[in-house]
Short mmCIF file of C-alpha atoms in Angstrom, two decimals:
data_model
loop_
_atom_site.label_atom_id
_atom_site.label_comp_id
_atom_site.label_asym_id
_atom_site.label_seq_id
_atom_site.Cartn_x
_atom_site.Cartn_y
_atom_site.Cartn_z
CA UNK A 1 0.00 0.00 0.00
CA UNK A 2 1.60 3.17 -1.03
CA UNK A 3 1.88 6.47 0.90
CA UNK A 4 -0.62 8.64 -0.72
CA UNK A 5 -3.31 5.18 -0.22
CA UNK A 6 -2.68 6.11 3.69
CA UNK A 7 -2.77 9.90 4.01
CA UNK A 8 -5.53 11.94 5.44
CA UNK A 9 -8.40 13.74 3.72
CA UNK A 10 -5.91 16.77 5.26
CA UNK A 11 -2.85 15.13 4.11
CA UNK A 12 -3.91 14.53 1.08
CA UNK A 13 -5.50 18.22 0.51
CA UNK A 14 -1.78 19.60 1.65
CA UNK A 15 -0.10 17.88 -1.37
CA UNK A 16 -2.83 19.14 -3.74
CA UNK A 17 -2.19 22.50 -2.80
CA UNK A 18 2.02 21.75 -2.94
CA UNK A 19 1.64 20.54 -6.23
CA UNK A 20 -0.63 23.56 -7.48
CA UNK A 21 2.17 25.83 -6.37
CA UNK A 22 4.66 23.97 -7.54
CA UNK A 23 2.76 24.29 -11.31
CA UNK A 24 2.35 28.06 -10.66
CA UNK A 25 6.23 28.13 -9.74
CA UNK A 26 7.00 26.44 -13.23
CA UNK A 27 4.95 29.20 -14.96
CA UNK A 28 6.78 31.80 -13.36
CA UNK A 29 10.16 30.70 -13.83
CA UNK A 30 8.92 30.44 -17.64
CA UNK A 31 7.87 33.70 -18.04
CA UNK A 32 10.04 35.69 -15.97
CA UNK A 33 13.49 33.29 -14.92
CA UNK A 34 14.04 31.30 -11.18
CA UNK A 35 15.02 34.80 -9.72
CA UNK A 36 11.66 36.37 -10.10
CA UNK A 37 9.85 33.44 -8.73
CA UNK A 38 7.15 34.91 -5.78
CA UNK A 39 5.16 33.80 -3.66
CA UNK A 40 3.00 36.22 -3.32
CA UNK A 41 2.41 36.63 -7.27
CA UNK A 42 1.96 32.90 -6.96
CA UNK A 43 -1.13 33.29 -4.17
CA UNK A 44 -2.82 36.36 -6.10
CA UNK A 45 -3.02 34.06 -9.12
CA UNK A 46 -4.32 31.45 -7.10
CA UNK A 47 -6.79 33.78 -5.21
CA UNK A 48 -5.27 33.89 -1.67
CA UNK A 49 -3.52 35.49 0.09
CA UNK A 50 0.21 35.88 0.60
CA UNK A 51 0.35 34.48 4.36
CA UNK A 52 -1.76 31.62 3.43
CA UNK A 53 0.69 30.32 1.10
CA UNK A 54 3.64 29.90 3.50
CA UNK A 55 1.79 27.88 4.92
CA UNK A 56 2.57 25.02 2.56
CA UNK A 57 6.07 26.48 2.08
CA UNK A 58 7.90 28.49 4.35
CA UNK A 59 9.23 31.18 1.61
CA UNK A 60 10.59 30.96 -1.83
CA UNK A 61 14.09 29.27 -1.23
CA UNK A 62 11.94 26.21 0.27
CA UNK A 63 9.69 26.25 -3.21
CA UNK A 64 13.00 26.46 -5.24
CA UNK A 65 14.57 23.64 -2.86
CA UNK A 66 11.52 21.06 -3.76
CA UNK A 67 11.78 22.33 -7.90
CA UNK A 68 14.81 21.24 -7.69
CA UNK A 69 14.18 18.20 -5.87
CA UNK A 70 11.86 17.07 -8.02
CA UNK A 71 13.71 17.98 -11.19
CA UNK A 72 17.03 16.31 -10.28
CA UNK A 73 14.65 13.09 -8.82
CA UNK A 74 13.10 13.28 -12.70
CA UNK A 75 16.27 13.30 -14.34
CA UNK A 76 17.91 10.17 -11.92
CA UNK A 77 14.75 8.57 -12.69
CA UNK A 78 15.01 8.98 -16.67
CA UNK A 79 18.55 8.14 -16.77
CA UNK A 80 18.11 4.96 -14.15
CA UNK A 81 15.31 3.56 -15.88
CA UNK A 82 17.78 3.95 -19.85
CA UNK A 83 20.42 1.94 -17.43
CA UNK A 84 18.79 -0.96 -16.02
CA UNK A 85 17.24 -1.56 -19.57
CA UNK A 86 20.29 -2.03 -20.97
CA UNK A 87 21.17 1.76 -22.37
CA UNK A 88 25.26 2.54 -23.06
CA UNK A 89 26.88 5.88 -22.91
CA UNK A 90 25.83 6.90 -25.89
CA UNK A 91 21.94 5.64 -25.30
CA UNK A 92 22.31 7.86 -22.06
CA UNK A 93 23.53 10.86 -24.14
CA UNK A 94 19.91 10.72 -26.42
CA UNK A 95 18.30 9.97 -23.03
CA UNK A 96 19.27 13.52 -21.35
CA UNK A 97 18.90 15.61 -24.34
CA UNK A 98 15.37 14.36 -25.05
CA UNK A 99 14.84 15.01 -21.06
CA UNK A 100 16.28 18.78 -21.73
CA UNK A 101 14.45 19.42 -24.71
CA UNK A 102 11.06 17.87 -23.09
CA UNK A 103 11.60 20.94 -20.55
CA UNK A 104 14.10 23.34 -21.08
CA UNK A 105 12.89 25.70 -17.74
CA UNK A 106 13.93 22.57 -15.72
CA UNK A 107 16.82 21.66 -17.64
CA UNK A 108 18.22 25.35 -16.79
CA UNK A 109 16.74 25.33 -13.11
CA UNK A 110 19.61 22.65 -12.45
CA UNK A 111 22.11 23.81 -14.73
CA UNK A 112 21.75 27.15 -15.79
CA UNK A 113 22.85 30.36 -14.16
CA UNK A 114 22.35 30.12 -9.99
CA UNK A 115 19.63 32.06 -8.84
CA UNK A 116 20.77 34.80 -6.92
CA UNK A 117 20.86 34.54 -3.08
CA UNK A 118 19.92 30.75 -3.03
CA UNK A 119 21.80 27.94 -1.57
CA UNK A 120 20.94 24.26 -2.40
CA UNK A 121 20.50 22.52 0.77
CA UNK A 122 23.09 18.96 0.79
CA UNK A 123 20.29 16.41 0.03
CA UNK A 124 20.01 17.96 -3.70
CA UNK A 125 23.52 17.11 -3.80
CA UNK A 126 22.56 13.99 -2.78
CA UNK A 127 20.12 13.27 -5.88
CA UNK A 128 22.36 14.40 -8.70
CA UNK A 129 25.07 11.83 -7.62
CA UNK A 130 23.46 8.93 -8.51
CA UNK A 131 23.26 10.78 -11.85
CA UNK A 132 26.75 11.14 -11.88
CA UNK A 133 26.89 7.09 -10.95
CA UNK A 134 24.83 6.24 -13.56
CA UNK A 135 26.60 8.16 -16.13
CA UNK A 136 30.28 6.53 -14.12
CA UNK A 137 28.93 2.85 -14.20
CA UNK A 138 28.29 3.65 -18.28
CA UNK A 139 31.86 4.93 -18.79
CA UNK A 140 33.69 2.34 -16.25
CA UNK A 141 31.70 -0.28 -19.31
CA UNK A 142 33.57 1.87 -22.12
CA UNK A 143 37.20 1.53 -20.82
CA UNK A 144 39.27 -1.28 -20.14
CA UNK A 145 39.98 -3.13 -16.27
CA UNK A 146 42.75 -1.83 -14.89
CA UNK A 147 45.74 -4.22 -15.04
CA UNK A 148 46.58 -5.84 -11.83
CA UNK A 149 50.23 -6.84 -12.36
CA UNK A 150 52.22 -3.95 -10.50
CA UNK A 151 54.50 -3.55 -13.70
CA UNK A 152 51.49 -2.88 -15.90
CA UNK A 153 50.07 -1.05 -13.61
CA UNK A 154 52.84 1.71 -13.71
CA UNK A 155 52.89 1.78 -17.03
CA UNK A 156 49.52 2.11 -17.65
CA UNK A 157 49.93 5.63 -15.32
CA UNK A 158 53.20 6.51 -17.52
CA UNK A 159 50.92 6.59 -20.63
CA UNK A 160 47.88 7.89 -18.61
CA UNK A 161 46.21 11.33 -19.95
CA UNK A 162 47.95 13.89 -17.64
CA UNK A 163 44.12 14.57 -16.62
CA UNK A 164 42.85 11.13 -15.35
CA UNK A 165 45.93 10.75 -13.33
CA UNK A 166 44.58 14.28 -11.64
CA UNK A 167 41.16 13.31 -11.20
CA UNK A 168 42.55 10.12 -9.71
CA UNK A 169 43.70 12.20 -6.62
CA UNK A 170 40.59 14.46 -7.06
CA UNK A 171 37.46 12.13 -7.11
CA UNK A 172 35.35 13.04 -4.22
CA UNK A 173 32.70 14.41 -6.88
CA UNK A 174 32.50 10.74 -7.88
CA UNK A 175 31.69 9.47 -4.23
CA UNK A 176 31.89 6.09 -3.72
CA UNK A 177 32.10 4.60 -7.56
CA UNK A 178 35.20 2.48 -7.80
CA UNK A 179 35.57 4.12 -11.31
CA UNK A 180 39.57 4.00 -12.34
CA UNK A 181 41.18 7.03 -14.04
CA UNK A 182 40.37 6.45 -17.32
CA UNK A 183 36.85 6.20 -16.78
CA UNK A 184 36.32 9.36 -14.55
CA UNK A 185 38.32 11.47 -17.45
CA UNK A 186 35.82 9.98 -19.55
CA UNK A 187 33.02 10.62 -17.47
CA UNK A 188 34.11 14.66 -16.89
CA UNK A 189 34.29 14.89 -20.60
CA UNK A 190 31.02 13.34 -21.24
CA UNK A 191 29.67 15.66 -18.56
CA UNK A 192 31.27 19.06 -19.76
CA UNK A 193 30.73 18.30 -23.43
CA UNK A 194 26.85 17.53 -23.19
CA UNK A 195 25.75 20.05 -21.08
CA UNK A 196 27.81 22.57 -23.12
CA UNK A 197 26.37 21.68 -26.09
CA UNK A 198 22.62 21.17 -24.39
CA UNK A 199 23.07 24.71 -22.88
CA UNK A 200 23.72 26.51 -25.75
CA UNK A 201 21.14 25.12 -28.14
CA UNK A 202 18.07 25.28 -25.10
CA UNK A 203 19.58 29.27 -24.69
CA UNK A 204 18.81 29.48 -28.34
CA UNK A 205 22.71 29.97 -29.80
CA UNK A 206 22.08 27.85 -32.59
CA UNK A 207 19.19 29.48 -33.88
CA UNK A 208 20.22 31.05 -37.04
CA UNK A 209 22.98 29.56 -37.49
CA UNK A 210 21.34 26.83 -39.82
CA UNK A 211 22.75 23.89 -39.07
CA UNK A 212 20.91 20.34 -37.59
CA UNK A 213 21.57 20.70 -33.48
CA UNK A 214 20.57 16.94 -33.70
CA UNK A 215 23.60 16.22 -36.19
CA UNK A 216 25.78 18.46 -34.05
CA UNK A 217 25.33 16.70 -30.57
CA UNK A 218 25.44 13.20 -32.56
CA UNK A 219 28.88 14.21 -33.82
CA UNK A 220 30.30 15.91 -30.74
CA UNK A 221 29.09 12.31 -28.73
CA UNK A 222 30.81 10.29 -31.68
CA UNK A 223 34.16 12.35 -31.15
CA UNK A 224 33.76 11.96 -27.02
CA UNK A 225 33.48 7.86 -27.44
CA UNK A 226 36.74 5.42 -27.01
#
């Protein structure tokens, strides 16, 4: 029996409202960017007043905190679901653009500019590194075991990309994932050369320029792949 099957007529009235808001939020960041986001605009749309509002969220850092939430939950979701059905690197690649393009005011809400003034509490954190473990566990799949005689071992770090050997020594943004070099270099490139691409055609750089975004991200994926 799930959660909602168990809440209160009250309960279940207090997420009805929460979600409404939430909607309302996502219009206004739309229209007008996360910084403008009110909740007072929010309650004269919906036809009460300000105070009765913060009720259901204490002010607009706490509504920003659960868009985010929810956002970064959507996008672990998407990409977990690719995974376990069997999706590569590349199949995770067409798997976050499609998510970005699907909603581009989300998209930017977690990567775009910060919004002025907020602070993302540690549990977001949280939720966008099993992202990144997703996206590790794909590129660990890519790249080949580390040897474990000690002699190949130091030669595979004499020939090792000057950058893997750093992020070796600088993984805590991986966590946990037992990931070696090669795959962590692969996984930053992956990483940076998505969202670069993803940022500038959802900001509208492209447009213009007339040339297939589609063709563009296929290529730039094709050049990232061992």
């Amino acid at each position: 029996m799930g959660k909602s099957d168990t809440a209160t007529p009250r309960e279940r009235y207090r997420a009805q409202v929460r979600t409404e808001i939430k909607e309302h939020a996502w219009q206004q960041i739309a229209t007008a960017g996360a910084s403008a986001l009110s909740l007072n605009a929010i309650a004269k749309q919906m036809g009460v007043s300000g105070p009765a509002l913060y009720r259901y969220f204490a002010g607009r850092d706490e509504l920003i905190t659960e868009l985010i939430r929810d956002a970064y939950r959507s996008l672990a979701d998407t990409l977990g679901a690719a995974a376990a059905e069997g999706a590569d690197l590349s199949g995770l690649a067409h798997v976050l653009r499609g998510w970005a393009l699907a909603d581009p005011h989300r998209y930017f809400l977690l990567y775009g500019t910060p919004v002025p003034g907020y602070h993302a509490p540690d549990d977001t954190t949280a939720i966008s590194s099993e992202i990144m473990a997703t996206l590790l566990s794909a590129c660990a799949a890519l790249v080949p075991e580390a040897p474990e005689a000690p002699e190949a071992q130091e030669a595979q770090e004499a020939t090792e990309a000057p950058f893997a050997a750093h992020l070796e020594k600088h993984r805590a943004w991986a966590g946990d994932h037992p990931a070696p070099p090669a795959a962590l270099h692969l996984a930053m490139s992956f990483w940076t050369r998505m969202h670069g691409v993803l940022s500038l055609e959802l900001a509208g750089h492209f447009t213009g320029m007339r040339f297939d975004p589609d063709r563009l991200f296929a290529a730039e994926l094709d050049a990232l792949l061992p």
